Short mmCIF file of C-alpha atoms in Angstrom, two decimals:
data_model
loop_
_atom_site.label_atom_id
_atom_site.label_comp_id
_atom_site.label_asym_id
_atom_site.label_seq_id
_atom_site.Cartn_x
_atom_site.Cartn_y
_atom_site.Cartn_z
CA MET A 22 0.01 0.08 0.06
CA ASP A 23 2.99 2.37 0.71
CA ILE A 24 4.19 1.84 -3.00
CA LEU A 25 0.66 2.75 -4.13
CA ALA A 26 0.46 5.80 -2.00
CA ASN A 27 4.05 7.00 -3.18
CA LEU A 28 3.07 6.54 -6.67
CA ALA A 29 -0.11 8.43 -6.30
CA LEU A 30 2.21 11.24 -4.69
CA GLY A 31 4.49 10.93 -7.67
CA PHE A 32 1.74 11.29 -10.38
CA SER A 33 0.27 14.25 -8.53
CA THR A 34 3.74 15.84 -8.75
CA ALA A 35 4.82 14.83 -12.29
CA ALA A 36 1.39 15.25 -14.00
CA THR A 37 1.18 19.01 -13.19
CA PRO A 38 1.05 21.11 -16.46
CA GLU A 39 4.21 22.80 -15.53
CA ASN A 40 6.32 19.14 -14.79
CA LEU A 41 4.68 17.76 -18.04
CA MET A 42 5.91 20.62 -20.07
CA PHE A 43 9.32 20.19 -18.48
CA CYS A 44 9.34 16.53 -19.22
CA PHE A 45 8.62 17.20 -22.85
CA ILE A 46 10.96 19.80 -23.20
CA GLY A 47 13.60 17.36 -21.79
CA VAL A 48 12.70 13.98 -23.78
CA LEU A 49 12.33 16.42 -27.05
CA LEU A 50 16.06 17.89 -26.23
CA GLY A 51 17.45 14.60 -25.37
CA THR A 52 16.46 13.10 -28.63
CA LEU A 53 17.48 16.16 -30.63
CA ILE A 54 20.91 15.93 -29.29
CA GLY A 55 20.97 12.20 -29.44
CA VAL A 56 20.34 12.64 -33.21
CA LEU A 57 23.02 15.30 -33.69
CA PRO A 58 26.38 13.43 -33.61
CA GLY A 59 29.03 14.44 -31.23
CA ILE A 60 27.25 16.46 -28.36
CA GLY A 61 25.57 13.81 -26.21
CA PRO A 62 23.57 14.08 -22.83
CA THR A 63 26.57 14.67 -20.61
CA ALA A 64 27.59 17.85 -22.53
CA THR A 65 23.87 19.23 -22.82
CA ILE A 66 23.39 18.71 -19.31
CA ALA A 67 26.06 20.46 -18.36
CA MET A 68 25.26 23.07 -20.73
CA LEU A 69 21.45 23.20 -19.20
CA LEU A 70 22.89 23.27 -15.47
CA PRO A 71 22.60 27.16 -15.24
CA ILE A 72 19.36 27.43 -16.58
CA THR A 73 18.08 25.26 -13.72
CA PHE A 74 18.92 27.53 -11.20
CA GLN A 75 15.88 29.53 -12.00
CA LEU A 76 13.31 26.75 -12.18
CA GLU A 77 11.68 24.54 -9.22
CA ALA A 78 13.89 21.62 -8.05
CA VAL A 79 11.61 19.04 -9.31
CA SER A 80 10.91 20.70 -12.36
CA SER A 81 14.66 20.99 -13.28
CA LEU A 82 15.36 17.11 -12.26
CA ILE A 83 12.59 15.86 -14.39
CA MET A 84 13.63 18.02 -17.34
CA LEU A 85 17.39 16.77 -17.02
CA ALA A 86 16.51 13.10 -16.54
CA GLY A 87 14.31 13.53 -19.46
CA VAL A 88 17.35 14.68 -21.65
CA TYR A 89 19.52 11.89 -20.51
CA TYR A 90 17.06 8.97 -21.32
CA GLY A 91 15.46 10.86 -24.44
CA ALA A 92 19.39 10.68 -25.49
CA GLN A 93 19.53 6.93 -25.66
CA TYR A 94 16.36 7.01 -28.19
CA GLY A 95 17.78 9.79 -30.35
CA GLY A 96 21.31 8.04 -30.23
CA SER A 97 19.74 5.06 -32.02
CA THR A 98 18.48 7.39 -34.94
CA THR A 99 21.68 8.39 -36.24
CA ALA A 100 23.50 4.90 -35.33
CA ILE A 101 20.75 3.23 -37.93
CA LEU A 102 20.30 6.27 -40.52
CA ILE A 103 24.16 7.37 -41.04
CA ASN A 104 25.86 4.57 -39.11
CA LEU A 105 27.27 7.12 -36.48
CA PRO A 106 26.01 6.79 -33.21
CA GLY A 107 24.64 9.62 -31.33
CA GLU A 108 25.49 8.57 -28.08
CA SER A 109 28.22 5.89 -27.00
CA SER A 110 25.92 3.48 -25.73
CA SER A 111 24.22 3.14 -29.32
CA ALA A 112 27.72 2.24 -30.90
CA VAL A 113 26.57 -1.84 -31.17
CA THR A 114 23.19 -0.60 -32.53
CA ALA A 115 25.16 0.95 -35.74
CA ILE A 116 26.37 -2.42 -36.27
CA ASP A 117 23.03 -4.13 -37.50
CA GLY A 118 20.96 -1.01 -37.81
CA TYR A 119 22.56 0.54 -40.61
CA GLN A 120 22.51 -2.53 -42.43
CA MET A 121 18.80 -2.94 -42.19
CA ALA A 122 18.75 0.86 -43.17
CA ARG A 123 20.65 0.04 -46.35
CA GLN A 124 18.56 -2.90 -46.91
CA GLY A 125 15.29 -0.52 -47.01
CA LYS A 126 14.24 -1.74 -43.38
CA ALA A 127 15.31 1.67 -41.68
CA GLY A 128 11.58 2.00 -40.45
CA THR A 129 11.38 -1.32 -39.11
CA ALA A 130 14.90 -0.82 -37.54
CA LEU A 131 13.87 2.64 -35.95
CA ALA A 132 10.49 1.00 -34.94
CA VAL A 133 12.31 -2.04 -33.27
CA ALA A 134 14.89 0.26 -31.55
CA ALA A 135 11.68 2.57 -30.18
CA LEU A 136 9.52 -0.48 -28.87
CA GLY A 137 12.55 -2.29 -27.24
CA SER A 138 13.70 1.13 -25.48
CA PHE A 139 10.43 1.70 -24.55
CA PHE A 140 9.71 -1.91 -23.07
CA ALA A 141 13.03 -1.83 -21.29
CA GLY A 142 12.59 1.90 -19.81
CA THR A 143 9.23 0.80 -18.45
CA VAL A 144 10.82 -2.17 -16.71
CA GLY A 145 13.79 0.04 -15.38
CA THR A 146 11.35 2.39 -13.92
CA VAL A 147 9.32 -0.31 -12.13
CA LEU A 148 12.65 -1.80 -10.77
CA VAL A 149 13.49 1.81 -9.49
CA VAL A 150 9.96 1.65 -7.66
CA LEU A 151 10.73 -1.68 -6.28
CA PHE A 152 14.13 -1.21 -5.09
CA ALA A 153 14.60 2.45 -4.17
CA PRO A 154 12.39 2.45 -0.87
CA PRO A 155 14.17 -0.78 0.65
CA LEU A 156 17.69 0.58 -0.51
CA THR A 157 16.95 3.77 1.27
CA ALA A 158 15.92 2.52 4.36
CA ILE A 159 19.31 0.37 4.43
CA ALA A 160 21.09 3.42 3.24
CA LEU A 161 19.37 5.65 6.49
CA GLN A 162 21.70 2.74 8.82
CA PHE A 163 24.73 3.95 6.88
CA GLY A 164 27.37 5.89 9.04
CA ALA A 165 30.41 8.09 8.12
CA ALA A 166 32.74 4.79 7.76
CA GLU A 167 29.90 3.08 5.39
CA TYR A 168 29.59 6.13 3.27
CA PHE A 169 33.52 6.37 2.92
CA SER A 170 33.72 2.56 1.85
CA LEU A 171 30.70 2.85 -0.38
CA MET A 172 32.31 5.76 -2.10
CA LEU A 173 35.61 4.17 -2.60
CA LEU A 174 33.91 1.35 -4.23
CA GLY A 175 32.16 3.46 -6.45
CA LEU A 176 35.40 5.17 -7.68
CA ILE A 177 37.24 2.04 -8.27
CA ALA A 178 34.40 0.40 -10.19
CA SER A 179 34.63 3.69 -12.22
CA ILE A 180 38.04 2.83 -12.81
CA ALA A 181 36.93 -0.85 -13.95
CA LEU A 182 34.37 0.47 -16.38
CA ALA A 183 36.17 3.46 -17.78
CA HIS A 184 37.59 3.47 -21.48
CA GLY A 185 41.20 3.05 -21.99
CA SER A 186 43.90 1.75 -19.95
CA VAL A 187 43.52 1.23 -16.10
CA PRO A 188 46.49 3.63 -15.38
CA LYS A 189 45.01 6.56 -17.09
CA ALA A 190 41.55 5.97 -15.64
CA LEU A 191 43.07 5.80 -12.14
CA ALA A 192 45.13 9.05 -13.04
CA MET A 193 41.75 10.64 -14.05
CA VAL A 194 40.03 9.96 -10.48
CA VAL A 195 43.23 11.12 -8.77
CA LEU A 196 43.09 14.29 -10.89
CA GLY A 197 39.23 14.61 -9.97
CA LEU A 198 40.00 13.94 -6.59
CA LEU A 199 42.49 16.78 -6.45
CA LEU A 200 40.22 19.35 -8.29
CA GLY A 201 37.70 18.55 -5.59
CA LEU A 202 40.24 19.42 -2.70
CA VAL A 203 40.71 23.29 -3.96
CA GLY A 204 39.07 25.60 -1.82
CA THR A 205 38.11 25.96 1.91
CA ASP A 206 38.93 23.39 4.29
CA ILE A 207 35.62 22.35 5.75
CA TYR A 208 36.96 21.82 9.35
CA THR A 209 39.85 24.47 9.82
CA GLY A 210 38.78 26.80 7.31
CA ALA A 211 42.18 27.02 5.97
CA PRO A 212 42.21 27.78 2.26
CA ARG A 213 43.90 25.08 -0.06
CA PHE A 214 45.45 25.13 -3.44
CA THR A 215 43.91 28.48 -4.00
CA PHE A 216 46.93 30.51 -5.06
CA GLY A 217 45.62 33.57 -3.58
CA ILE A 218 42.81 33.51 -6.00
CA PRO A 219 39.77 34.82 -4.01
CA GLU A 220 37.33 33.01 -6.63
CA LEU A 221 38.91 29.91 -5.81
CA ALA A 222 38.21 30.08 -1.94
CA GLU A 223 34.66 28.21 -2.55
CA GLY A 224 36.18 25.56 -4.84
CA LEU A 225 36.44 25.25 -8.30
CA ASN A 226 32.70 26.02 -10.28
CA PHE A 227 31.11 22.56 -11.00
CA VAL A 228 29.22 24.11 -14.01
CA ALA A 229 32.33 25.63 -15.44
CA LEU A 230 34.17 22.34 -15.13
CA ALA A 231 31.32 20.11 -16.40
CA VAL A 232 30.69 22.37 -19.32
CA GLY A 233 34.37 22.80 -20.02
CA VAL A 234 35.54 19.19 -20.15
CA PHE A 235 32.45 17.74 -21.74
CA GLY A 236 30.90 20.52 -23.75
CA ILE A 237 33.81 22.77 -25.01
CA ALA A 238 36.18 19.55 -25.37
CA GLU A 239 33.29 17.80 -27.39
CA ILE A 240 33.13 20.85 -29.88
CA LEU A 241 36.62 20.96 -30.45
CA LYS A 242 36.81 17.28 -30.89
CA ASN A 243 33.65 17.03 -33.36
CA LEU A 244 35.18 20.15 -35.46
CA GLU A 245 38.64 18.33 -35.86
CA GLY A 246 36.64 15.19 -36.99
CA GLU A 247 33.96 16.82 -39.18
CA HIS A 248 33.17 15.05 -42.35
CA THR A 249 30.41 14.27 -44.78
CA ARG A 250 27.73 12.22 -43.58
CA SER A 251 25.94 9.68 -45.74
CA VAL A 252 22.15 9.69 -44.74
CA VAL A 253 20.05 7.23 -45.63
CA THR A 254 17.30 9.27 -47.24
CA ARG A 255 15.47 6.53 -49.67
CA ALA A 256 12.17 5.38 -48.14
CA LEU A 257 12.21 4.31 -44.75
CA GLY A 258 10.16 1.06 -45.38
CA ARG A 259 7.31 -0.02 -42.97
CA LEU A 260 7.33 1.17 -39.64
CA TRP A 261 5.68 -1.44 -37.58
CA PRO A 262 7.68 -4.81 -37.54
CA SER A 263 5.91 -7.89 -38.93
CA SER A 264 4.70 -10.38 -36.96
CA GLU A 265 8.01 -12.44 -37.88
CA ASP A 266 10.00 -9.44 -36.59
CA LEU A 267 8.02 -9.11 -33.45
CA ARG A 268 8.69 -13.06 -32.60
CA ALA A 269 12.52 -12.39 -33.52
CA MET A 270 13.14 -9.21 -31.18
CA VAL A 271 10.93 -10.71 -27.82
CA ALA A 272 13.76 -12.56 -26.42
CA PRO A 273 16.34 -10.26 -26.94
CA MET A 274 14.53 -7.59 -25.72
CA LEU A 275 13.77 -9.56 -22.57
CA ARG A 276 17.43 -10.52 -22.01
CA GLY A 277 18.61 -6.98 -22.85
CA THR A 278 16.50 -5.49 -20.39
CA ALA A 279 17.62 -7.80 -17.69
CA LEU A 280 21.23 -7.44 -18.69
CA GLY A 281 21.03 -3.61 -18.79
CA SER A 282 19.06 -3.36 -15.45
CA ALA A 283 21.64 -4.99 -13.61
CA LEU A 284 24.87 -3.27 -15.02
CA GLY A 285 22.90 0.03 -15.13
CA VAL A 286 23.57 0.64 -11.38
CA LEU A 287 27.02 0.18 -11.54
CA PRO A 288 29.58 3.20 -11.52
CA GLY A 289 31.58 4.19 -14.41
CA GLY A 290 29.23 3.51 -17.50
CA GLY A 291 27.17 0.41 -16.78
CA ALA A 292 24.85 1.23 -19.59
CA ILE A 293 27.64 1.35 -22.34
CA LEU A 294 28.85 -1.92 -20.89
CA ALA A 295 25.42 -3.40 -20.85
CA SER A 296 25.08 -2.70 -24.89
CA PHE A 297 28.10 -4.36 -25.59
CA ALA A 298 27.48 -7.42 -23.37
CA SER A 299 23.74 -7.71 -24.89
CA TYR A 300 25.53 -7.81 -28.20
CA THR A 301 27.70 -10.38 -27.31
CA LEU A 302 25.23 -12.50 -25.61
CA GLU A 303 22.65 -12.50 -28.35
CA LYS A 304 25.35 -13.39 -30.84
CA ARG A 305 26.44 -16.45 -28.73
CA LEU A 306 22.85 -17.91 -28.41
CA SER A 307 21.70 -17.21 -31.83
CA LYS A 308 21.23 -20.18 -34.19
CA THR A 309 22.65 -17.79 -37.18
CA PRO A 310 25.59 -15.78 -35.56
CA GLU A 311 26.56 -15.34 -39.29
CA ALA A 312 23.72 -13.02 -39.67
CA PHE A 313 24.75 -10.63 -37.21
CA GLY A 314 26.66 -7.59 -38.79
CA LYS A 315 24.45 -8.16 -41.84
CA GLY A 316 20.77 -6.55 -40.21
CA ALA A 317 19.90 -8.94 -37.69
CA ILE A 318 17.18 -7.81 -35.71
CA ALA A 319 18.42 -9.11 -32.24
CA GLY A 320 21.32 -7.03 -32.87
CA VAL A 321 19.18 -4.03 -32.63
CA ALA A 322 16.53 -5.07 -30.22
CA GLY A 323 18.81 -6.37 -27.67
CA PRO A 324 21.42 -3.56 -26.96
CA GLU A 325 18.74 -0.69 -27.33
CA SER A 326 16.71 -2.33 -24.72
CA ALA A 327 19.91 -2.77 -22.58
CA ASN A 328 21.24 0.74 -22.55
CA ASN A 329 17.68 1.94 -22.05
CA ALA A 330 17.41 -0.26 -18.89
CA GLY A 331 20.42 0.67 -17.70
CA ALA A 332 19.70 4.39 -18.18
CA GLN A 333 16.63 4.18 -15.79
CA THR A 334 18.17 1.90 -13.22
CA SER A 335 21.51 4.00 -13.01
CA PHE A 336 19.16 6.37 -11.04
CA ILE A 337 18.76 3.84 -8.20
CA PRO A 338 22.08 4.69 -6.55
CA LEU A 339 21.64 8.39 -7.23
CA LEU A 340 18.08 8.77 -5.57
CA THR A 341 18.94 6.06 -2.88
CA LEU A 342 22.82 6.73 -1.86
CA GLY A 343 23.39 9.98 -3.41
CA ILE A 344 26.14 8.28 -5.31
CA PRO A 345 26.26 8.95 -9.22
CA ALA A 346 26.66 5.57 -11.19
CA ASN A 347 27.70 7.94 -14.24
CA PRO A 348 28.87 11.37 -15.60
CA VAL A 349 25.07 12.50 -16.32
CA MET A 350 24.13 11.36 -12.61
CA ALA A 351 26.85 13.41 -11.48
CA LEU A 352 25.73 16.36 -13.15
CA MET A 353 22.43 15.45 -11.53
CA VAL A 354 23.99 15.74 -8.20
CA GLY A 355 25.37 18.82 -9.30
CA ALA A 356 21.68 19.93 -10.13
CA MET A 357 20.44 18.68 -6.75
CA ILE A 358 23.14 20.80 -4.78
CA ILE A 359 22.31 23.78 -6.78
CA GLN A 360 18.89 23.51 -5.67
CA GLY A 361 20.25 23.25 -1.79
CA ILE A 362 19.19 19.75 -1.67
CA VAL A 363 21.76 17.16 -0.44
CA PRO A 364 21.72 13.95 -2.28
CA GLY A 365 21.50 10.84 -0.12
CA PRO A 366 18.56 8.73 1.63
CA ASN A 367 17.19 11.62 3.11
CA VAL A 368 15.77 12.94 0.06
CA ALA A 369 13.07 10.17 -0.03
CA THR A 370 12.05 11.13 3.49
CA ASN A 371 12.60 15.22 3.22
CA GLU A 372 11.51 15.51 -0.32
CA PRO A 373 9.05 12.78 -0.94
CA ALA A 374 7.33 14.46 -3.68
CA LEU A 375 10.59 15.37 -5.82
CA PHE A 376 11.69 11.88 -4.90
CA TRP A 377 8.70 10.10 -6.31
CA GLY A 378 7.87 13.05 -8.80
CA ILE A 379 11.33 12.12 -10.79
CA ILE A 380 10.61 8.37 -10.78
CA VAL A 381 6.92 8.64 -12.12
CA SER A 382 8.08 11.15 -14.64
CA MET A 383 10.30 8.67 -16.22
CA TRP A 384 7.42 6.25 -17.34
CA ILE A 385 5.59 9.61 -18.76
CA GLY A 386 8.82 10.46 -20.75
CA ASN A 387 9.27 7.11 -21.96
CA LEU A 388 5.58 7.22 -23.23
CA MET A 389 6.37 10.58 -24.70
CA LEU A 390 9.38 9.14 -26.44
CA VAL A 391 7.66 6.55 -28.29
CA ILE A 392 4.76 8.82 -29.24
CA LEU A 393 7.51 11.71 -30.56
CA ASN A 394 10.04 9.67 -32.00
CA LEU A 395 8.38 7.66 -34.98
CA PRO A 396 6.22 10.60 -36.30
CA LEU A 397 9.52 12.92 -36.20
CA ILE A 398 11.67 10.47 -38.29
CA GLY A 399 11.51 12.89 -41.45
CA LEU A 400 12.54 15.95 -39.29
CA TRP A 401 15.65 14.23 -37.46
CA VAL A 402 16.58 12.99 -41.34
CA ARG A 403 16.66 16.50 -42.25
CA LEU A 404 18.57 17.74 -39.04
CA LEU A 405 21.32 15.27 -39.72
CA LYS A 406 22.14 17.21 -43.06
CA VAL A 407 22.97 20.32 -41.03
CA PRO A 408 26.88 20.76 -40.93
CA TYR A 409 28.38 20.75 -37.45
CA PHE A 410 30.41 24.14 -37.93
CA VAL A 411 26.84 25.77 -38.55
CA LEU A 412 25.87 24.34 -35.38
CA PHE A 413 28.82 24.79 -32.96
CA PRO A 414 29.01 28.93 -32.60
CA ILE A 415 25.15 28.48 -31.10
CA ILE A 416 26.14 25.75 -28.96
CA MET A 417 29.23 27.67 -27.80
CA ALA A 418 27.02 30.74 -27.44
CA MET A 419 24.73 28.94 -25.09
CA CYS A 420 27.60 27.42 -23.11
CA SER A 421 29.09 31.19 -22.25
CA ILE A 422 25.77 32.70 -21.62
CA GLY A 423 24.57 29.78 -19.19
CA VAL A 424 27.96 29.63 -17.15
CA TYR A 425 28.06 33.49 -16.84
CA SER A 426 24.27 33.54 -15.82
CA VAL A 427 25.05 31.44 -12.86
CA ASN A 428 27.43 33.51 -10.63
CA SER A 429 27.66 36.71 -13.10
CA ASN A 430 31.30 36.36 -12.93
CA VAL A 431 33.48 36.71 -16.14
CA TYR A 432 35.99 34.37 -14.25
CA ASP A 433 33.81 31.46 -14.95
CA LEU A 434 34.14 31.92 -18.45
CA TYR A 435 37.96 31.68 -18.20
CA SER A 436 37.52 28.35 -16.10
CA VAL A 437 35.40 27.27 -18.93
CA ALA A 438 37.93 28.01 -21.49
CA VAL A 439 40.54 26.27 -19.31
CA PHE A 440 38.66 23.06 -18.49
CA GLY A 441 37.58 22.88 -22.17
CA LEU A 442 41.37 22.89 -23.23
CA LEU A 443 41.90 20.29 -20.65
CA GLY A 444 39.22 18.35 -21.67
CA TYR A 445 40.34 18.18 -25.46
CA VAL A 446 43.91 17.29 -24.31
CA LEU A 447 42.38 14.26 -22.44
CA VAL A 448 40.61 13.39 -25.30
CA LYS A 449 43.71 13.55 -27.58
CA LEU A 450 45.86 11.43 -24.70
CA ARG A 451 42.72 8.73 -24.80
CA CYS A 452 41.86 9.58 -21.32
CA GLU A 453 38.46 8.93 -20.53
CA PRO A 454 36.90 12.15 -18.58
CA ALA A 455 34.24 10.20 -16.86
CA PRO A 456 36.26 9.09 -13.80
CA LEU A 457 37.51 12.74 -13.73
CA LEU A 458 33.67 13.96 -12.94
CA LEU A 459 33.05 11.32 -10.63
CA GLY A 460 36.24 12.07 -8.50
CA PHE A 461 35.40 15.87 -8.54
CA VAL A 462 31.90 15.27 -7.28
CA LEU A 463 32.86 12.33 -4.73
CA GLY A 464 35.80 13.81 -3.59
CA PRO A 465 34.73 16.33 -1.23
CA LEU A 466 32.11 13.80 0.35
CA LEU A 467 34.80 11.36 0.21
CA GLU A 468 37.20 13.21 2.28
CA GLU A 469 34.49 14.63 4.80
CA ASN A 470 33.11 11.34 5.76
CA LEU A 471 36.72 9.87 6.06
CA ARG A 472 37.67 12.77 8.55
CA ARG A 473 34.33 12.19 10.23
CA ALA A 474 34.69 8.56 10.93
CA MET A 475 38.41 8.92 12.08
CA ILE A 476 37.16 11.81 14.66
CA LEU A 477 34.28 9.32 15.87
CA GLY A 478 36.86 6.35 15.63
CA ARG A 479 38.98 8.56 17.95
CA GLY A 480 41.99 8.17 15.14
CA ASP A 481 41.66 4.34 14.80
CA PRO A 482 42.06 3.54 11.16
CA THR A 483 40.46 -0.03 11.86
CA VAL A 484 36.94 1.66 12.32
CA PHE A 485 36.40 1.26 8.58
CA LEU A 486 37.05 -2.88 9.19
CA THR A 487 35.46 -3.62 12.42
CA ARG A 488 32.02 -2.32 11.11
CA PRO A 489 30.41 -5.36 9.00
CA ILE A 490 28.82 -3.18 5.98
CA SER A 491 31.94 -1.01 5.73
CA LEU A 492 34.53 -4.12 5.69
CA THR A 493 32.21 -6.12 3.04
CA LEU A 494 32.07 -2.92 0.88
CA LEU A 495 35.86 -2.44 0.98
CA LEU A 496 36.27 -6.21 0.11
CA ILE A 497 34.01 -5.77 -2.95
CA ALA A 498 36.10 -2.83 -3.85
CA LEU A 499 39.61 -4.69 -3.48
CA ALA A 500 37.85 -7.74 -5.38
CA VAL A 501 36.83 -5.33 -8.26
CA LEU A 502 40.30 -3.80 -8.38
CA VAL A 503 42.23 -7.14 -8.51
CA LEU A 504 39.63 -8.53 -11.08
CA VAL A 505 40.27 -5.76 -13.44
CA LEU A 506 44.27 -5.99 -13.07
CA LEU A 507 43.86 -9.79 -14.20
CA PRO A 508 45.95 -10.06 -17.67
CA SER A 509 42.79 -11.93 -19.10
CA VAL A 510 40.36 -9.45 -18.00
CA ARG A 511 42.53 -6.48 -19.21
CA LYS A 512 42.81 -7.88 -22.60
CA LYS A 513 38.94 -8.47 -23.09
CA ARG A 514 38.44 -4.99 -21.60
CA ALA A 515 40.64 -3.54 -24.23
CA GLU A 516 39.01 -5.42 -27.30
CA VAL A 517 35.53 -4.34 -26.00
CA PHE A 518 36.48 -0.75 -25.70
CA THR A 519 38.42 -0.81 -29.09
CA GLU A 520 35.34 -1.89 -30.90
CA GLU A 521 33.41 0.89 -29.51
CA ASP A 522 35.88 3.49 -30.53
#
């Protein structure tokens, strides 16, 4: 009965005209940036953060959430029509989706992707409803030692799932932790790493860092790699899959949903990993593995279901523990902090309307996406013909205006430029910036809980080992670190991400 009452509260919050409008704006914008290759939800949400400062907390978070899972839908459109994923998690969809498009089955491929995404998104939302309350209750029992161990586990898991080599991912986490230390010490009030610059007394600007590392760096990278796109503009074919197509997609869709739901909660990039894992699983289970890469429906239905289920369940650790599972969730943490909300288990008790409103809005947003996507395919095809050099000045202007509007401080614009160049250098060095952002967000919280636990334990470091939950989390973190360092795992991991690149 509690679940029904909570869902009723969520519907009453999410179904207001204002929140429905922001949900629609979010999913439409998410689909748009998913369709336009090279922008992505992380950069877009980073650009939108300044705008959310002027909105109600629940409206802003509903809109940002819509951008995230809307991008999962939009990314499949470019993957199928031009063989260029708009989102990294849609990279696998391009393998068979584009081949279907070349065979005159683009409409069917897009419909399979949309239906699989809707089903997976709905199941993922149900899982959030079922698992969020008990996990929140458990999280309320956490102390400083447990939170420190949990955040350490999250950072190590982000290293395990990041692109590139393990040392580079570790270096990105450490860099993020160091950047998070800039500012005033929370206990002593002493300035740290400010170099006498007054603007750094309160720490580095989260919005400037996110927009620079993800937004500006993405623009520079895409300008460098701008090339002519070959868009499939001939007849899209029938949109609704045939009965034979429906039979072929059901099992992959179910398996992809289950796989994505489980992997989506992992820090670092579970949804991306889920799409690759789903494709590999479908190819191994198929009676005709030779058909994969030549237009197999299972190669579209499975990965699309997996990445959308993962996108939904990645909200579980954010809403219950305040721990971001990926860079987008880290930005959501930033959005909550901007609104004066402390992420963590207390959100469910202190802000129940916001907590359940966001969850219910996911289902509403997924329904909007199904209704939106198929009728607007013609519009997306025309948008794909717009040269990137026409789009980037508009994006740059939006970034600059947005960042400046937060504090009305020119210094923030200089910060964006510096972090944009840093992000571009990291891309050229093949360093994944996602662990950097996670380290930056979790760093201050990690330090605070470390010092608090040591104070409560009277300086005894064994406090992390004598508490059962903390010890369990540390052992899991150690196991993950050992596993990722095994030669066989490192080799397989390198192969997977080489395919993605």
